Amino acid sequence: MNRTVKLILTAAASLLLLTACGKKELVAPEFYQIGDDQAVTLDTCLGAEHENGKLTAVVEPAEDASAEVYSYTYAEMTTLNATLQEYVAKLKAEDQGFVEASSKFIIQEEFQDLTAAEGTVILARPGIVEGRVFQVILTWAEAGCTIEVSRPEGELKEPPPPEEPHQSQQSTSLPDTLSYVQSLNPSQLGLSGASMSEYRVVPMEGMQMLGDTPCRQFNVYHKDENGVNAIMGAYLIAGDHTIYLLDLETDEATPLEQTGPGAETDLPGLPDSSASAPSEPDASSSSSSASSSSSSAG
C-alpha cells in the first residue's frame, strides 16, 4: 500500500476517533511547518468561519518514521476549485516562493488544471536546510482535499529541452491520452469490471521519459467499501498507445501486452513517493529503462 493511501486511511481512522469522542473540532495550524520551513495553510482560503471547508484530520509522522511527512485532510469544500486556485496562487506568490514541480523536483512548464474535478499538484521550493526541498502536495476529489507537507532530500531542477516527437507516435496530449485510457476495457489494464467508468483515472503532472519515448502517467483509483480511494494501478501510456504497468516502489515498467524472460529493468528517476500498483509485475515481463522528464502537453 502506498504512503498516500496509508495517510488517507490513517486520517479516516483519526476522524472516526474524533467523532466517537464527541466531534472535537481540530484547531488549524498557523502554518504548515517542518523545522524552519513553513508555508501558508489552506485554512487561510476557507473563510473567516471556515464556511468554505474545514480541517477534519491531521496525521503526523511516527517517531521512527524514515521521512517527516505531515498530512492534513479537508472536507465540505463548497467552492473546491476556486479555493484551490486561490491557495495555489498564494503559494506561488513572491513571499512564499513555491513553483509547480514533478515528484522528482523538475520545475513544470505545463501547469495542472485546477478546475478539474480531481487531480494532484506538487508545489515546491528550496528548503532552508541545504540539500532539501520543501514541498506541499495537494490531492483533491469531489468536495475534499488532502495536503501532504514534507521536506525530502533533493534540489529543484530546470526542465530539459523538449524532445523531438517520433513520427511513428500518435498524440501524447493529455486530453487525447486520457480519452484513450477511459475508452479501454478494464481487463486491458489487468483490472476487473465492465467499464473504466467504475474507476477514477488521475493523470500525473508533466511527461515521463521511457528510454527516448515520452509517456503520460495515469494512476487508477477505486473506492473501497469504506469510501476510501485505493490505488489499483499506475500506468505509462506512450504515443503509440503502448501501455506499461508501473511499479512505483521498484520503478519498473512492464508492457502489458508483452511477456518473456528477463524483462524487468530498473527505471531510475520515476516517482517513488506515490503508491505502488496493487500487484507486482510478472517477473517474466518486458520493461524499459526510463528517466523522469517534463515536456509540454503537445
PDB file of C-alpha atoms in Angstrom, residues 2 28 47 101 115 127 239 257 262 280:
ATOM      1  CA  ASN A   2       1.493   3.371  -0.922  1.00  0.00           C
ATOM      2  CA  ALA A  28      -5.978  24.635  12.255  1.00  0.00           C
ATOM      3  CA  GLY A  47     -13.284  31.930   5.058  1.00  0.00           C
ATOM      4  CA  ALA A 101       7.238  20.668  -9.848  1.00  0.00           C
ATOM      5  CA  THR A 115     -10.605  23.487 -12.465  1.00  0.00           C
ATOM      6  CA  GLY A 127      14.387  24.160   1.762  1.00  0.00           C
ATOM      7  CA  GLY A 239       2.136   7.968 -28.002  1.00  0.00           C
ATOM      8  CA  GLU A 257       0.893  -6.897 -23.930  1.00  0.00           C
ATOM      9  CA  GLY A 262      14.394 -11.423 -18.045  1.00  0.00           C
ATOM     10  CA  GLU A 280       3.952  -6.806  -8.642  1.00  0.00           C
TER      11      GLU A 280
END
